[in-house]
PDB file of C-alpha atoms in Angstrom:
ATOM      1  CA  UNK I   4       7.329 -23.925  32.333  1.00 73.00           C
ATOM      2  CA  UNK I   5       5.928 -22.200  29.237  1.00 82.00           C
ATOM      3  CA  UNK I   6       7.674 -19.207  27.606  1.00 82.00           C
ATOM      4  CA  UNK I   7       5.383 -16.246  27.024  1.00 87.00           C
ATOM      5  CA  UNK I   8       5.864 -13.690  24.433  1.00 90.00           C
ATOM      6  CA  UNK I   9       6.060 -10.043  25.625  1.00 91.00           C
ATOM      7  CA  UNK I  10       3.116  -7.948  24.407  1.00 89.00           C
ATOM      8  CA  UNK I  11       5.469  -5.471  22.520  1.00 87.00           C
ATOM      9  CA  UNK I  12       7.143  -8.245  20.555  1.00 91.00           C
ATOM     10  CA  UNK I  13       3.950  -9.576  18.639  1.00 86.00           C
ATOM     11  CA  UNK I  14       4.399  -6.906  15.811  1.00 88.00           C
ATOM     12  CA  UNK I  15       8.338  -7.005  15.517  1.00 94.00           C
ATOM     13  CA  UNK I  16       9.887  -8.903  12.691  1.00 94.00           C
ATOM     14  CA  UNK I  17      13.370  -9.322  11.403  1.00 96.00           C
ATOM     15  CA  UNK I  18      14.343  -6.389   9.453  1.00 95.00           C
ATOM     16  CA  UNK I  19      12.250  -3.801  11.375  1.00 94.00           C
ATOM     17  CA  UNK I  20      13.796  -0.667  12.737  1.00 93.00           C
ATOM     18  CA  UNK I  21      13.530  -0.412  16.450  1.00 94.00           C
ATOM     19  CA  UNK I  22      14.563   2.324  18.982  1.00 93.00           C
ATOM     20  CA  UNK I  23      15.994   1.619  22.379  1.00 93.00           C
ATOM     21  CA  UNK I  24      14.569   4.081  24.969  1.00 90.00           C
ATOM     22  CA  UNK I  25      17.495   3.361  27.385  1.00 91.00           C
ATOM     23  CA  UNK I  26      20.191   4.317  24.967  1.00 89.00           C
ATOM     24  CA  UNK I  27      18.331   6.599  22.590  1.00 89.00           C
ATOM     25  CA  UNK I  28      19.718   4.451  19.659  1.00 91.00           C
ATOM     26  CA  UNK I  29      17.888   2.780  16.797  1.00 87.00           C
ATOM     27  CA  UNK I  30      18.842  -0.109  14.698  1.00 93.00           C
ATOM     28  CA  UNK I  31      17.611  -2.952  12.412  1.00 94.00           C
ATOM     29  CA  UNK I  32      16.371  -6.117  14.046  1.00 96.00           C
ATOM     30  CA  UNK I  33      18.539  -9.231  13.378  1.00 96.00           C
ATOM     31  CA  UNK I  34      16.834 -11.711  15.427  1.00 96.00           C
ATOM     32  CA  UNK I  35      13.690 -11.779  17.502  1.00 96.00           C
ATOM     33  CA  UNK I  36      13.129 -13.500  20.819  1.00 95.00           C
ATOM     34  CA  UNK I  37       9.990 -13.703  23.203  1.00 94.00           C
ATOM     35  CA  UNK I  38      11.099 -10.745  25.220  1.00 94.00           C
ATOM     36  CA  UNK I  39      14.072  -9.153  23.278  1.00 95.00           C
ATOM     37  CA  UNK I  40      15.665  -8.531  19.948  1.00 97.00           C
ATOM     38  CA  UNK I  41      19.076  -8.850  18.662  1.00 97.00           C
ATOM     39  CA  UNK I  42      20.373  -5.763  16.670  1.00 96.00           C
ATOM     40  CA  UNK I  43      23.768  -4.887  15.177  1.00 93.00           C
ATOM     41  CA  UNK I  44      25.043  -1.451  16.138  1.00 91.00           C
ATOM     42  CA  UNK I  45      27.706   0.233  14.169  1.00 86.00           C
ATOM     43  CA  UNK I  46      30.670   1.522  16.257  1.00 86.00           C
ATOM     44  CA  UNK I  47      34.028   2.889  15.748  1.00 89.00           C
ATOM     45  CA  UNK I  48      36.960   1.035  17.188  1.00 86.00           C
ATOM     46  CA  UNK I  49      40.756   0.714  17.091  1.00 86.00           C
ATOM     47  CA  UNK I  50      42.146  -2.329  15.311  1.00 84.00           C
ATOM     48  CA  UNK I  51      46.029  -2.611  15.219  1.00 88.00           C
ATOM     49  CA  UNK I  52      46.340   1.153  15.819  1.00 89.00           C
ATOM     50  CA  UNK I  53      43.869   1.939  12.993  1.00 91.00           C
ATOM     51  CA  UNK I  54      40.412   3.326  13.305  1.00 90.00           C
ATOM     52  CA  UNK I  55      37.786   0.693  12.022  1.00 90.00           C
ATOM     53  CA  UNK I  56      34.160   0.304  11.796  1.00 89.00           C
ATOM     54  CA  UNK I  57      32.505  -2.702  13.353  1.00 88.00           C
ATOM     55  CA  UNK I  58      28.938  -4.007  13.748  1.00 89.00           C
ATOM     56  CA  UNK I  59      28.565  -5.295  17.164  1.00 89.00           C
ATOM     57  CA  UNK I  60      25.510  -7.533  18.273  1.00 94.00           C
ATOM     58  CA  UNK I  61      23.487  -6.230  21.218  1.00 94.00           C
ATOM     59  CA  UNK I  62      20.436  -7.546  22.994  1.00 96.00           C
ATOM     60  CA  UNK I  63      17.715  -5.017  23.486  1.00 96.00           C
ATOM     61  CA  UNK I  64      14.721  -5.718  26.121  1.00 95.00           C
ATOM     62  CA  UNK I  65      11.193  -5.581  24.947  1.00 95.00           C
ATOM     63  CA  UNK I  66      10.394  -3.078  27.753  1.00 94.00           C
ATOM     64  CA  UNK I  67      12.856  -0.597  26.133  1.00 94.00           C
ATOM     65  CA  UNK I  68      11.677  -0.776  22.498  1.00 93.00           C
ATOM     66  CA  UNK I  69       9.595   1.150  20.220  1.00 90.00           C
ATOM     67  CA  UNK I  70       9.063  -0.390  16.722  1.00 92.00           C
ATOM     68  CA  UNK I  71       9.819   2.200  14.069  1.00 91.00           C
ATOM     69  CA  UNK I  72       8.719   0.124  11.171  1.00 92.00           C
ATOM     70  CA  UNK I  73       4.906   0.563  11.851  1.00 93.00           C
ATOM     71  CA  UNK I  74       2.531   3.335  12.034  1.00 91.00           C
ATOM     72  CA  UNK I  75       3.262   5.297  15.337  1.00 86.00           C
ATOM     73  CA  UNK I  76      -0.515   5.635  15.826  1.00 87.00           C
ATOM     74  CA  UNK I  77      -2.440   2.659  14.715  1.00 89.00           C
ATOM     75  CA  UNK I  78       0.478  -0.035  14.106  1.00 88.00           C
ATOM     76  CA  UNK I  79      -0.249  -0.413  10.264  1.00 90.00           C
ATOM     77  CA  UNK I  80       2.530  -1.416   7.888  1.00 90.00           C
ATOM     78  CA  UNK I  81       0.712   0.070   4.790  1.00 90.00           C
ATOM     79  CA  UNK I  82       1.653   3.288   2.959  1.00 89.00           C
ATOM     80  CA  UNK I  83       4.039   4.626   5.668  1.00 90.00           C
ATOM     81  CA  UNK I  84       5.768   7.801   5.360  1.00 88.00           C
ATOM     82  CA  UNK I  85       8.214   9.429   7.901  1.00 86.00           C
ATOM     83  CA  UNK I  86       6.841  11.971  10.312  1.00 80.00           C
ATOM     84  CA  UNK I  87       8.725  15.175   9.976  1.00 76.00           C
ATOM     85  CA  UNK I  88      10.043  17.109  12.838  1.00 72.00           C
ATOM     86  CA  UNK I  89       9.931  14.348  15.257  1.00 67.00           C
ATOM     87  CA  UNK I  90      13.685  13.823  15.666  1.00 72.00           C
ATOM     88  CA  UNK I  91      13.138  10.080  15.631  1.00 75.00           C
ATOM     89  CA  UNK I  92      12.246   8.363  12.231  1.00 80.00           C
ATOM     90  CA  UNK I  93       8.628   7.635  13.378  1.00 85.00           C
ATOM     91  CA  UNK I  94       6.355   6.437  10.474  1.00 90.00           C
ATOM     92  CA  UNK I  95       2.765   7.294   9.972  1.00 90.00           C
ATOM     93  CA  UNK I  96       0.176   5.716   7.522  1.00 90.00           C
ATOM     94  CA  UNK I  97      -1.807   7.645   5.020  1.00 89.00           C
ATOM     95  CA  UNK I  98      -4.960   7.197   7.074  1.00 89.00           C
ATOM     96  CA  UNK I  99      -3.514   8.499  10.347  1.00 88.00           C
ATOM     97  CA  UNK I 100      -1.609  11.283   8.562  1.00 85.00           C
ATOM     98  CA  UNK I 101      -4.887  12.722   7.277  1.00 85.00           C
ATOM     99  CA  UNK I 102      -6.629  12.590  10.507  1.00 83.00           C
ATOM    100  CA  UNK I 103      -3.659  13.893  12.593  1.00 68.00           C
ATOM    101  CA  UNK I 104      -2.434  16.763  10.281  1.00 62.00           C
ATOM    102  CA  UNK I 105      -4.917  19.144   8.709  1.00 57.00           C
ATOM    103  CA  UNK I 106      -4.628  19.639   4.919  1.00 52.00           C
ATOM    104  CA  UNK I 107      -2.780  22.706   3.631  1.00 48.00           C
ATOM    105  CA  UNK I 108      -6.022  23.963   2.176  1.00 45.00           C
ATOM    106  CA  UNK I 109      -7.697  24.016   5.766  1.00 50.00           C
ATOM    107  CA  UNK I 110      -4.628  25.740   7.207  1.00 49.00           C
ATOM    108  CA  UNK I 111      -4.843  28.532   4.630  1.00 44.00           C
ATOM    109  CA  UNK I 112      -8.665  28.866   5.165  1.00 46.00           C
ATOM    110  CA  UNK I 113      -8.270  29.033   8.866  1.00 50.00           C
ATOM    111  CA  UNK I 114      -5.856  31.955   8.655  1.00 50.00           C
ATOM    112  CA  UNK I 115      -8.025  34.094   6.317  1.00 50.00           C
ATOM    113  CA  UNK I 116     -10.147  36.769   8.017  1.00 54.00           C
ATOM    114  CA  UNK I 117     -13.841  36.021   8.433  1.00 54.00           C
ATOM    115  CA  UNK I 118     -16.153  38.272   6.322  1.00 50.00           C
TER     116      UNK I 118
END
């Protein structure tokens, strides 16, 4: 039996940030598998009666993932910036940013009354 890689896993690498739709959490990838990733999620827990911080490994399925380390629109890894107002740290490359959002000059021109 041959193990096949899930289509969403082809662009995910160790160190990428991913979001899990099922839990609405995001974390950095520690290990990549054909149909899942291993991440470490920080959690507060009680150790000998004291509150402590621990990083617990979790396995997240490929079906539940969104890769946050690539452009949200085209999948590029070049010249990324964070898309503001999304709530989730989605990244957009320079080319897609110029297509998706109009320049400030265009916004000002559009608001001026026509003569």
